[in-house]
Coordinates of C-alpha atoms in Angstrom, one line a residue:
Chain A
M1 CA -22.2 -10.4 -2.7
S2 CA -18.5 -10.4 -2.2
I3 CA -16.7 -10.6 -5.5
I4 CA -13.8 -12.4 -3.9
K5 CA -16.1 -15.1 -2.6
E6 CA -17.8 -15.4 -5.9
I7 CA -14.5 -16.0 -7.7
H8 CA -13.5 -18.4 -4.9
Q9 CA -16.6 -20.5 -5.5
K10 CA -15.9 -20.6 -9.3
L11 CA -12.3 -21.7 -8.6
I12 CA -13.3 -24.5 -6.3
K13 CA -16.0 -25.7 -8.7
R14 CA -13.4 -25.4 -11.6
E15 CA -15.6 -23.2 -13.6
I16 CA -12.6 -21.0 -14.1
S17 CA -8.8 -21.5 -13.7
V18 CA -6.5 -19.0 -12.1
E19 CA -4.7 -18.6 -15.4
E20 CA -8.0 -17.7 -17.2
L21 CA -8.8 -15.2 -14.4
V22 CA -5.4 -13.5 -14.6
K23 CA -5.5 -13.4 -18.4
E24 CA -9.0 -11.9 -18.3
K25 CA -7.7 -9.1 -16.1
I26 CA -4.6 -8.5 -18.2
K27 CA -6.9 -8.2 -21.2
I28 CA -9.0 -5.5 -19.5
I29 CA -5.8 -3.6 -18.6
K30 CA -4.5 -3.7 -22.2
E31 CA -7.9 -2.5 -23.5
K32 CA -8.4 0.3 -21.0
D33 CA -5.1 1.4 -19.5
E34 CA -3.7 3.1 -22.6
K35 CA -6.3 5.9 -21.9
L36 CA -6.6 5.7 -18.1
K37 CA -2.9 5.2 -17.2
A38 CA -3.5 3.5 -13.9
F39 CA -0.5 1.2 -14.0
L40 CA 3.2 2.1 -13.9
T41 CA 4.4 -1.5 -14.1
L42 CA 2.6 -4.5 -15.4
E43 CA 4.0 -7.9 -14.3
E44 CA 2.3 -10.0 -16.9
K45 CA 4.8 -12.9 -17.2
K46 CA 5.3 -13.3 -13.5
A47 CA 1.5 -13.2 -12.9
I48 CA 0.8 -15.8 -15.5
F49 CA 3.6 -18.0 -14.3
L50 CA 2.3 -17.9 -10.8
A51 CA -1.3 -18.5 -12.0
K52 CA -0.2 -21.7 -13.7
R53 CA 1.5 -22.9 -10.6
L54 CA -1.6 -22.2 -8.6
D55 CA -3.7 -24.1 -11.0
E56 CA -1.4 -27.1 -10.4
E57 CA -2.1 -26.8 -6.7
L58 CA -5.8 -26.4 -7.3
K59 CA -5.8 -29.7 -9.2
K60 CA -4.4 -31.5 -6.1
G61 CA -7.7 -30.6 -4.4
E62 CA -6.2 -29.0 -1.2
K63 CA -8.2 -26.5 0.8
I64 CA -7.5 -23.0 -0.5
D65 CA -7.7 -19.6 1.1
L66 CA -10.3 -17.0 0.0
L67 CA -7.6 -14.9 -1.6
F68 CA -6.0 -17.8 -3.5
G69 CA -5.6 -16.7 -7.1
I70 CA -7.2 -13.3 -6.7
P71 CA -5.6 -10.7 -9.0
Y72 CA -4.6 -7.5 -7.3
A73 CA -2.5 -4.4 -7.7
A74 CA -0.3 -2.4 -5.3
K75 CA 0.4 1.3 -5.2
D76 CA 4.0 1.9 -6.3
N77 CA 5.2 3.1 -2.9
I78 CA 4.8 -0.4 -1.5
L79 CA 7.9 -2.5 -1.9
T80 CA 7.7 -5.6 -4.1
E81 CA 10.7 -7.8 -4.2
G82 CA 12.4 -7.9 -7.6
I83 CA 9.9 -5.4 -9.1
R84 CA 10.6 -1.8 -9.8
T85 CA 9.2 0.4 -7.1
T86 CA 9.3 4.1 -7.9
A87 CA 6.9 6.0 -5.5
G88 CA 6.0 7.9 -8.7
S89 CA 9.4 9.7 -8.4
K90 CA 12.2 10.2 -10.8
I91 CA 14.6 9.9 -7.9
L92 CA 13.6 6.2 -7.7
E93 CA 13.2 5.6 -11.4
N94 CA 15.7 2.7 -11.4
Y95 CA 15.0 1.3 -8.0
I96 CA 14.2 -2.5 -7.8
A97 CA 12.8 -3.3 -4.4
P98 CA 15.1 -5.8 -2.6
Y99 CA 12.4 -7.2 -0.3
D100 CA 8.6 -7.4 0.1
A101 CA 6.6 -5.1 2.3
T102 CA 4.9 -7.0 5.1
V103 CA 1.5 -6.5 3.4
I104 CA 2.8 -8.0 0.2
K105 CA 4.4 -10.9 2.0
R106 CA 1.1 -11.6 3.8
L107 CA -0.8 -11.6 0.5
K108 CA 1.8 -13.9 -1.1
E109 CA 1.2 -16.4 1.8
K110 CA -2.5 -16.3 0.9
K111 CA -1.5 -16.8 -2.7
A112 CA -3.1 -13.7 -4.1
V113 CA -1.6 -12.8 -7.5
L114 CA 0.1 -9.4 -8.0
I115 CA -0.6 -8.0 -11.5
G116 CA 1.2 -4.8 -11.3
K117 CA 2.1 -1.5 -9.6
T118 CA -0.2 1.6 -9.8
N119 CA 0.4 5.2 -10.4
L120 CA 0.5 7.8 -7.6
D121 CA 1.4 11.4 -6.8
E122 CA 5.1 11.5 -6.2
F123 CA 5.9 10.0 -2.8
A124 CA 2.1 10.0 -2.2
M125 CA 2.0 13.8 -2.1
G126 CA -1.1 15.1 -3.8
S127 CA -4.8 14.8 -4.3
S128 CA -5.1 14.2 -8.0
T129 CA -2.3 11.8 -9.2
E130 CA -1.1 14.7 -11.4
N131 CA 2.1 14.9 -9.4
S132 CA 3.4 11.6 -10.7
A133 CA 6.8 12.0 -12.4
F134 CA 5.6 9.5 -15.1
Q135 CA 2.0 9.9 -16.2
V136 CA -1.4 11.5 -15.3
T137 CA -4.1 9.0 -14.4
K138 CA -7.6 9.8 -15.7
N139 CA -10.9 9.4 -14.0
P140 CA -12.8 6.5 -15.6
Y141 CA -16.1 8.4 -15.4
D142 CA -14.8 11.4 -17.2
L143 CA -11.4 11.3 -18.9
E144 CA -11.0 15.1 -18.4
R145 CA -11.2 14.8 -14.7
V146 CA -8.8 13.6 -12.0
P147 CA -9.2 10.2 -10.3
G148 CA -8.2 11.8 -7.0
G149 CA -5.0 11.0 -5.2
S150 CA -2.6 10.1 -4.1
S151 CA -3.6 6.5 -4.7
G152 CA -5.3 7.4 -8.0
G153 CA -4.0 4.4 -9.9
S154 CA -5.2 1.9 -7.4
A155 CA -8.7 3.5 -7.3
V156 CA -9.0 3.4 -11.1
A157 CA -7.7 -0.2 -11.4
V158 CA -10.5 -1.4 -9.0
S159 CA -13.2 0.9 -10.5
T160 CA -12.6 -0.5 -14.0
E161 CA -12.2 -4.1 -12.9
M162 CA -8.6 -4.4 -14.0
V163 CA -8.0 -6.1 -10.7
V164 CA -10.3 -7.4 -7.9
F165 CA -8.7 -5.3 -5.2
A166 CA -5.8 -2.9 -4.8
L167 CA -3.6 -1.6 -2.0
G168 CA -3.2 2.1 -1.4
S169 CA -1.7 4.3 1.4
D170 CA -3.5 7.0 3.2
T171 CA -1.7 9.9 5.1
G172 CA -4.3 12.6 4.8
G173 CA -7.0 11.1 2.6
S174 CA -5.0 9.3 -0.2
I175 CA -7.2 6.2 -0.1
R176 CA -10.6 7.7 0.7
Q177 CA -10.6 10.7 -1.6
P178 CA -9.7 8.7 -4.8
A179 CA -12.2 6.0 -3.7
A180 CA -14.9 8.7 -3.6
F181 CA -13.9 10.1 -7.0
C182 CA -13.8 6.7 -8.7
G183 CA -16.9 5.2 -7.1
V184 CA -15.3 2.4 -5.1
V185 CA -14.9 1.5 -1.4
G186 CA -11.6 2.7 0.1
F187 CA -10.6 1.9 3.7
K188 CA -8.0 3.7 5.9
P189 CA -7.6 1.4 8.9
S190 CA -6.7 2.6 12.4
Y191 CA -3.1 3.8 12.6
G192 CA -0.8 0.9 13.4
S193 CA -3.3 -1.9 12.6
V194 CA -1.5 -2.6 9.4
S195 CA 2.3 -2.9 9.3
R196 CA 4.1 -0.1 7.5
Y197 CA 7.2 -2.2 7.0
G198 CA 8.1 -1.8 3.3
L199 CA 5.9 1.2 2.7
I200 CA 8.0 4.1 1.4
A201 CA 7.7 6.6 4.2
M202 CA 6.0 9.9 3.8
A203 CA 4.8 11.0 7.2
S204 CA 5.4 8.1 9.6
S205 CA 2.9 9.1 12.3
L206 CA 0.1 9.4 9.8
D207 CA 0.8 6.8 7.1
V208 CA -1.5 3.7 6.9
I209 CA -1.9 1.0 4.2
G210 CA -5.4 0.0 3.2
P211 CA -7.5 -1.7 0.5
F212 CA -9.7 -0.5 -2.4
C213 CA -12.5 -2.9 -3.3
K214 CA -15.9 -2.8 -4.9
K215 CA -17.6 -4.4 -1.9
V216 CA -17.2 -3.8 1.8
E217 CA -17.2 -7.6 2.4
D218 CA -14.1 -7.8 0.2
V219 CA -12.5 -4.9 2.1
R220 CA -12.9 -7.0 5.3
I221 CA -11.3 -10.1 3.6
V222 CA -8.3 -8.1 2.5
F223 CA -8.0 -6.2 5.7
E224 CA -8.0 -9.4 7.7
A225 CA -5.2 -10.8 5.6
I226 CA -2.9 -7.7 5.8
S227 CA -3.5 -6.4 9.3
G228 CA -2.0 -7.6 12.7
K229 CA 1.2 -7.3 14.7
D230 CA 4.5 -7.3 12.8
E231 CA 7.8 -7.6 14.5
L232 CA 9.2 -5.2 11.9
D233 CA 6.9 -2.3 12.7
A234 CA 7.0 -1.4 16.4
T235 CA 3.7 0.6 16.1
S236 CA 1.8 -2.4 14.9
Y237 CA -0.6 -4.5 17.0
N238 CA -3.4 -7.1 16.8
L239 CA -7.0 -5.9 16.7
E240 CA -9.7 -7.4 18.8
K241 CA -13.1 -8.1 17.3
K242 CA -16.0 -6.6 19.3
E243 CA -19.8 -7.0 19.4
Q244 CA -21.9 -4.4 17.5
K245 CA -24.6 -2.6 19.4
K246 CA -28.2 -3.2 18.2
E247 CA -29.1 0.5 18.1
L248 CA -26.6 2.8 16.5
I249 CA -26.3 6.5 16.9
I250 CA -24.6 8.5 14.1
G251 CA -23.1 11.9 14.4
L252 CA -23.1 14.5 11.7
P253 CA -20.5 17.2 12.3
K254 CA -22.1 20.5 11.6
E255 CA -18.8 21.8 10.4
C256 CA -18.9 19.6 7.3
F257 CA -22.2 21.0 6.0
L258 CA -21.1 24.6 5.9
K259 CA -19.4 26.7 3.3
G260 CA -17.6 25.2 0.3
L261 CA -19.7 22.0 0.1
D262 CA -20.9 21.2 -3.4
K263 CA -24.7 21.4 -3.7
E264 CA -25.0 18.0 -5.4
V265 CA -22.7 16.3 -2.9
E266 CA -24.8 17.8 -0.1
E267 CA -28.1 16.8 -1.6
K268 CA -27.0 13.2 -2.3
T269 CA -25.6 12.9 1.2
K270 CA -28.8 14.1 2.8
E271 CA -31.0 11.9 0.6
F272 CA -28.9 8.9 1.7
L273 CA -29.1 9.8 5.3
K274 CA -33.0 9.9 5.0
K275 CA -32.9 6.4 3.7
I276 CA -30.9 5.0 6.5
E277 CA -32.7 6.8 9.2
K278 CA -35.6 4.4 8.9
E279 CA -33.3 1.4 9.8
N280 CA -32.8 1.6 13.6
I281 CA -30.2 4.2 13.1
K282 CA -30.5 7.5 15.0
I283 CA -28.8 10.5 13.5
K284 CA -27.8 13.6 15.5
E285 CA -25.9 16.7 14.8
I286 CA -22.6 17.0 16.6
N287 CA -19.9 19.6 17.0
L288 CA -16.3 18.9 16.0
K289 CA -15.1 22.4 16.6
L290 CA -11.5 21.7 15.9
L291 CA -12.1 20.0 12.6
D292 CA -11.7 23.4 11.0
Y293 CA -8.1 23.3 12.2
A294 CA -7.2 19.8 11.3
L295 CA -6.0 20.7 7.8
A296 CA -3.7 23.5 9.2
C297 CA -2.4 21.1 11.8
Y298 CA -1.8 18.4 9.1
Y299 CA 0.1 20.9 6.9
I300 CA 2.7 21.4 9.7
I301 CA 3.1 17.9 11.0
M302 CA 3.1 16.1 7.7
P303 CA 5.8 18.3 5.9
A304 CA 7.9 18.2 9.1
E305 CA 8.0 14.4 8.9
V306 CA 8.4 14.5 5.1
S307 CA 11.5 16.6 5.4
A308 CA 13.0 14.1 7.7
N309 CA 11.9 11.0 5.9
L310 CA 13.1 12.2 2.5
A311 CA 16.5 13.2 3.7
R312 CA 17.6 9.6 2.8
Y313 CA 17.6 10.3 -0.9
D314 CA 21.2 11.3 -1.2
G315 CA 22.2 10.2 -4.6
L316 CA 24.3 7.4 -3.2
R317 CA 21.7 4.7 -2.2
Y318 CA 18.6 3.3 -4.0
S319 CA 20.1 3.0 -7.5
P320 CA 20.7 6.8 -8.0
L321 CA 20.3 8.6 -11.3
E322 CA 23.4 9.6 -13.3
N323 CA 25.1 12.9 -12.3
E324 CA 28.4 14.5 -13.0
K325 CA 29.3 15.8 -9.6
N326 CA 32.5 14.9 -7.8
D327 CA 31.8 16.8 -4.7
L328 CA 29.6 15.2 -2.1
L329 CA 27.6 18.4 -1.3
D330 CA 27.1 19.2 -4.9
L331 CA 26.0 15.6 -5.5
Y332 CA 23.2 16.0 -2.9
F333 CA 22.1 19.4 -4.3
Q334 CA 21.9 18.1 -7.9
T335 CA 20.3 14.7 -7.1
R336 CA 17.6 16.2 -5.0
G337 CA 17.1 19.3 -7.1
R338 CA 16.6 17.2 -10.3
G339 CA 15.1 14.1 -8.8
F340 CA 12.2 15.6 -6.7
G341 CA 9.2 17.2 -8.4
K342 CA 7.6 20.5 -7.4
E343 CA 5.2 19.3 -4.8
V344 CA 7.8 17.2 -3.0
R345 CA 10.3 20.1 -2.9
R346 CA 7.5 22.4 -1.6
R347 CA 6.7 20.0 1.3
I348 CA 10.4 19.4 2.1
L349 CA 11.0 23.1 2.3
L350 CA 7.9 23.7 4.4
G351 CA 8.9 21.0 6.8
T352 CA 12.4 22.4 7.0
Y353 CA 10.9 25.7 7.8
V354 CA 8.6 24.6 10.6
L355 CA 11.4 22.5 12.2
S356 CA 14.1 25.2 12.0
R357 CA 15.3 27.4 14.8
G358 CA 13.0 30.1 15.8
Y359 CA 9.9 28.4 14.2
Y360 CA 9.9 25.0 15.9
E361 CA 7.9 26.1 19.0
A362 CA 5.5 28.4 17.1
F363 CA 4.7 25.9 14.3
Y364 CA 5.7 22.3 14.9
K365 CA 5.2 22.1 18.7
K366 CA 2.0 24.1 18.4
A367 CA 0.7 21.6 15.8
Q368 CA 1.5 18.7 18.1
K369 CA -0.5 20.2 20.8
V370 CA -3.4 21.0 18.5
R371 CA -3.2 17.4 17.4
R372 CA -3.8 16.3 21.0
L373 CA -6.9 18.6 21.2
I374 CA -8.3 17.2 17.9
Q375 CA -7.9 13.7 19.3
K376 CA -9.8 14.7 22.4
D377 CA -12.5 16.4 20.3
Y378 CA -13.1 13.1 18.5
Q379 CA -13.0 11.1 21.8
K380 CA -15.6 13.3 23.3
A381 CA -17.8 12.9 20.2
F382 CA -17.5 9.1 20.4
E383 CA -18.9 9.2 23.9
E384 CA -22.2 10.3 22.3
V385 CA -22.2 8.6 19.0
D386 CA -21.0 5.3 17.5
F387 CA -19.8 6.6 14.1
I388 CA -19.4 9.9 12.4
L389 CA -20.7 10.4 8.8
N390 CA -19.9 13.2 6.4
P391 CA -19.2 13.6 2.7
T392 CA -15.7 12.2 1.8
T393 CA -14.9 15.2 -0.3
P394 CA -16.4 18.7 -0.5
T395 CA -16.6 18.6 -4.3
L396 CA -17.1 16.3 -7.2
P397 CA -14.0 15.1 -9.1
F398 CA -12.3 18.2 -10.5
K399 CA -10.8 18.8 -13.9
I400 CA -7.2 17.8 -14.7
G401 CA -5.1 21.0 -14.4
E402 CA -7.7 22.9 -12.4
K403 CA -5.8 23.0 -9.1
I404 CA -2.3 21.9 -10.0
T405 CA -0.9 25.5 -10.1
D406 CA -2.5 26.5 -6.8
P407 CA -1.2 24.2 -4.0
L408 CA -3.4 25.6 -1.3
S409 CA -6.6 24.9 -3.3
M410 CA -5.4 21.3 -3.9
Y411 CA -4.7 20.9 -0.2
L412 CA -8.3 21.9 0.6
S413 CA -9.7 18.8 -1.2
D414 CA -8.5 16.8 1.8
V415 CA -10.4 19.0 4.3
F416 CA -12.8 16.2 5.4
T417 CA -10.3 13.3 5.3
V418 CA -7.3 14.6 7.3
G419 CA -9.1 14.6 10.7
P420 CA -9.1 10.8 11.1
N421 CA -5.4 10.7 10.2
I422 CA -4.5 13.3 12.8
A423 CA -6.4 11.2 15.4
G424 CA -5.4 7.8 14.0
L425 CA -9.0 6.7 13.5
P426 CA -10.4 4.1 11.1
S427 CA -12.3 5.7 8.2
L428 CA -13.9 4.4 5.1
S429 CA -15.3 6.0 1.9
L430 CA -18.5 4.3 0.6
P431 CA -19.8 5.1 -2.9
I432 CA -23.4 6.2 -2.4
G433 CA -24.4 7.4 -5.8
F434 CA -23.8 9.8 -8.7
S435 CA -24.2 13.4 -9.6
K436 CA -26.6 14.4 -12.5
E437 CA -23.5 14.3 -14.8
G438 CA -22.8 10.8 -13.6
L439 CA -19.8 11.5 -11.4
P440 CA -19.4 9.4 -8.2
I441 CA -20.1 10.7 -4.7
G442 CA -18.6 9.2 -1.5
L443 CA -19.7 9.1 2.1
Q444 CA -17.1 8.9 4.8
I445 CA -17.7 6.7 7.8
T446 CA -15.3 7.3 10.8
G447 CA -15.2 5.2 14.0
P448 CA -13.3 5.2 17.3
F449 CA -9.7 4.1 17.4
C450 CA -9.5 0.3 16.8
S451 CA -13.2 0.0 15.9
D452 CA -12.2 -1.2 12.5
Y453 CA -14.3 -4.4 12.3
L454 CA -17.3 -2.7 13.8
L455 CA -16.9 0.0 11.2
L456 CA -16.8 -2.5 8.4
D457 CA -19.9 -4.2 9.7
F458 CA -21.7 -0.9 9.7
A459 CA -20.5 0.1 6.3
E460 CA -21.8 -3.2 5.0
K461 CA -25.2 -2.4 6.4
L462 CA -25.2 1.0 4.8
E463 CA -24.0 -0.5 1.5
Q464 CA -27.5 -1.9 0.8
F465 CA -28.9 1.6 0.5
T466 CA -26.5 2.9 -2.0
E467 CA -27.2 3.2 -5.7
L468 CA -24.4 0.8 -6.6
K469 CA -25.6 -2.8 -6.0
Chain B
M1 CA 9.0 35.0 2.6
D2 CA 12.0 36.6 1.0
L3 CA 14.4 34.9 -1.4
K4 CA 17.1 34.9 1.2
E5 CA 15.0 32.8 3.5
V6 CA 14.1 30.4 0.6
E7 CA 17.8 30.1 -0.2
Y8 CA 18.6 29.3 3.4
L9 CA 15.9 26.5 3.5
L10 CA 17.2 25.2 0.2
H11 CA 20.6 25.0 1.6
L12 CA 19.4 23.1 4.8
A13 CA 17.4 20.7 2.7
R14 CA 20.2 20.2 0.1
I15 CA 18.0 21.1 -2.9
E16 CA 19.1 23.0 -6.0
M17 CA 16.6 25.4 -7.7
N18 CA 16.7 28.0 -10.4
E19 CA 15.8 31.7 -9.8
R20 CA 12.3 31.4 -11.4
E21 CA 11.5 28.4 -9.2
K22 CA 12.7 30.2 -6.1
E23 CA 10.4 33.1 -6.9
E24 CA 7.4 30.8 -7.4
I25 CA 8.0 28.7 -4.3
S26 CA 8.5 31.7 -2.1
N27 CA 5.0 33.0 -2.9
Q28 CA 3.5 29.5 -2.4
L29 CA 5.2 29.0 0.9
E30 CA 4.0 32.3 2.0
D31 CA 0.4 31.4 1.2
I32 CA 0.6 28.0 3.0
L33 CA 2.2 29.5 6.1
N34 CA -0.5 32.2 6.3
F35 CA -3.0 29.4 6.1
V36 CA -1.4 27.2 8.9
K37 CA -1.0 30.3 11.1
K38 CA -4.6 30.0 12.1
L39 CA -3.5 27.4 14.7
Q40 CA -2.4 30.4 16.8
E41 CA -6.0 31.1 17.5
I42 CA -6.3 28.0 19.7
D43 CA -5.3 28.0 23.3
T44 CA -2.9 25.2 23.9
E45 CA -1.7 26.2 27.4
K46 CA -0.9 23.1 29.5
I47 CA -1.6 20.7 26.6
E48 CA 0.9 17.8 26.1
P49 CA 2.1 17.6 22.5
V50 CA 1.5 14.3 20.6
S51 CA 4.6 12.7 19.2
G52 CA 4.1 9.8 16.9
G53 CA 0.9 8.2 15.8
T54 CA 0.1 6.1 18.9
D55 CA 0.5 6.4 22.6
L56 CA 2.2 2.9 22.7
L57 CA 5.4 3.0 24.7
N58 CA 8.5 0.8 25.0
I59 CA 8.0 -1.9 22.4
F60 CA 10.9 -4.3 23.2
R61 CA 12.2 -7.3 21.4
E62 CA 14.6 -10.0 22.6
D63 CA 18.2 -8.8 22.5
K64 CA 19.7 -11.5 20.3
E65 CA 21.8 -11.5 17.2
K66 CA 19.9 -11.8 13.9
E67 CA 21.2 -14.1 11.2
R68 CA 23.0 -12.3 8.5
D69 CA 21.2 -12.3 5.3
I70 CA 24.0 -12.4 2.7
E71 CA 21.6 -12.4 -0.2
M72 CA 20.1 -9.2 1.0
V73 CA 23.5 -7.6 1.6
N74 CA 24.4 -8.4 -2.0
K75 CA 21.2 -7.0 -3.4
L76 CA 21.8 -3.7 -1.6
K77 CA 25.3 -3.6 -2.8
E78 CA 24.1 -3.9 -6.4
M79 CA 22.4 -0.6 -6.0
A80 CA 25.6 1.3 -5.3
K81 CA 27.0 3.3 -8.1
E82 CA 30.5 2.3 -7.1
L83 CA 31.9 -0.2 -4.6
S84 CA 35.3 -0.5 -3.1
D85 CA 36.2 -3.6 -1.0
G86 CA 32.5 -4.2 -0.5
Y87 CA 31.8 -0.7 0.7
F88 CA 29.8 2.1 -1.0
K89 CA 32.3 4.4 -2.6
I90 CA 31.3 8.1 -2.4
P91 CA 32.9 11.4 -3.4
P92 CA 35.3 12.8 -0.7
I93 CA 33.5 14.7 2.1
F94 CA 36.3 17.4 2.4

């Protein structure tokens, strides 16, 4: 059953007040977060103040929305008016957001309660949350392991019930991969279905905001609230709800079950597929020949956009850090040299390279063409199947420090998740079970462009067969 | 990738870095570029490049003046290190 609906019933029946609910969550955060380090900013006073006001409204007996009073957290690259928003970077250490992102505004209208801002890899660049300039978030199932990234803080906050839901952003897997590593549901919606206004831009043609929840039904509730056309984001639109077919055909890309896949991940996935095969679901093998190239394509397009988007951090705007330079050029060099961490600098330089004279055609333009072919590859697959399933990640959560010095091996942890970003497709990670050591394993469900609601219906159906009930 | 090339990129991107960092990043960039080069294996003859995340075109809005949000203007000004007559004051360009 939906956790949000359960709380909603309790609020209506006055079995619990919003204040009690919010205080209960803050208590959990204070108990657990010293070790886990999911939060960068906790808005305790603001949250309790709002909770009290909502309790007054509740007393009046007016009809309330499902999200009324529900405590949530937002990744710290989503602007929240009057609250520090750092993107996990030193360069924005003092930055107080002057306005709300559209998603935050929409949740405010529904009267959900923001509890705090969660940790991330700097500017959402990374797969382990180790790239944060402030702290390293830990995996709640094993403190020596990473929670995944870049939305690691949000995944941990939901996994440990510090909040009911959390927002993240996904450019190449940053919602689904940490969801898989922390045993929660993480949803990357179709590109453009959720407004990016107020999301600190990383790679604008790939970035999407989406929810983390424990239940698929809750994902749907949050997604309905935050999605839809926004005048302030020209790429946004309204989704139509469609009717689900009775008999579904599922595609398993051969390419995902080859080299490099962890044995336990493979076994659990196959075991799960056997369970669902009995339920009017046909499974067939498909070829996504270009999937093997998606990561290479991503590591050209993404850094190119990063290098352009991050040019705005000039040491003049966004409450800059102190510096002693009196020359404008020196000020740029110093601000950006000191303010950006290693991974961010790496991606800016890579992007600068692939966009520079002599390399533009061979790298950037080539990648844009391959992007078209990858999109077509998926379109062709969806003529035969309704959804595509594969493990969300090729491995179990890895150890803290294991990949941080080898960028390429870190990039490879996104090998199964980048494809849907390249093609703009909706994609969800569903926790299906655990390894022998008790580490979570996720299954990725990908659907055609704009099939978001159908995908959520299907994920809910599959949820019954998981080991987490 | 040689150090000269790294220095050129650092100059274009306006980032300062010490010698040890330059050395480290040149090797890493080399690795990554070798990895992404595999795209050259794919035939992309006559393929239209994708630009942007959707194929949506021409999103228009009505051409009318927006109300000035003085409160927002003030908030943005507060973030400047130095103001002069309501403008951001920056070091001289030349």
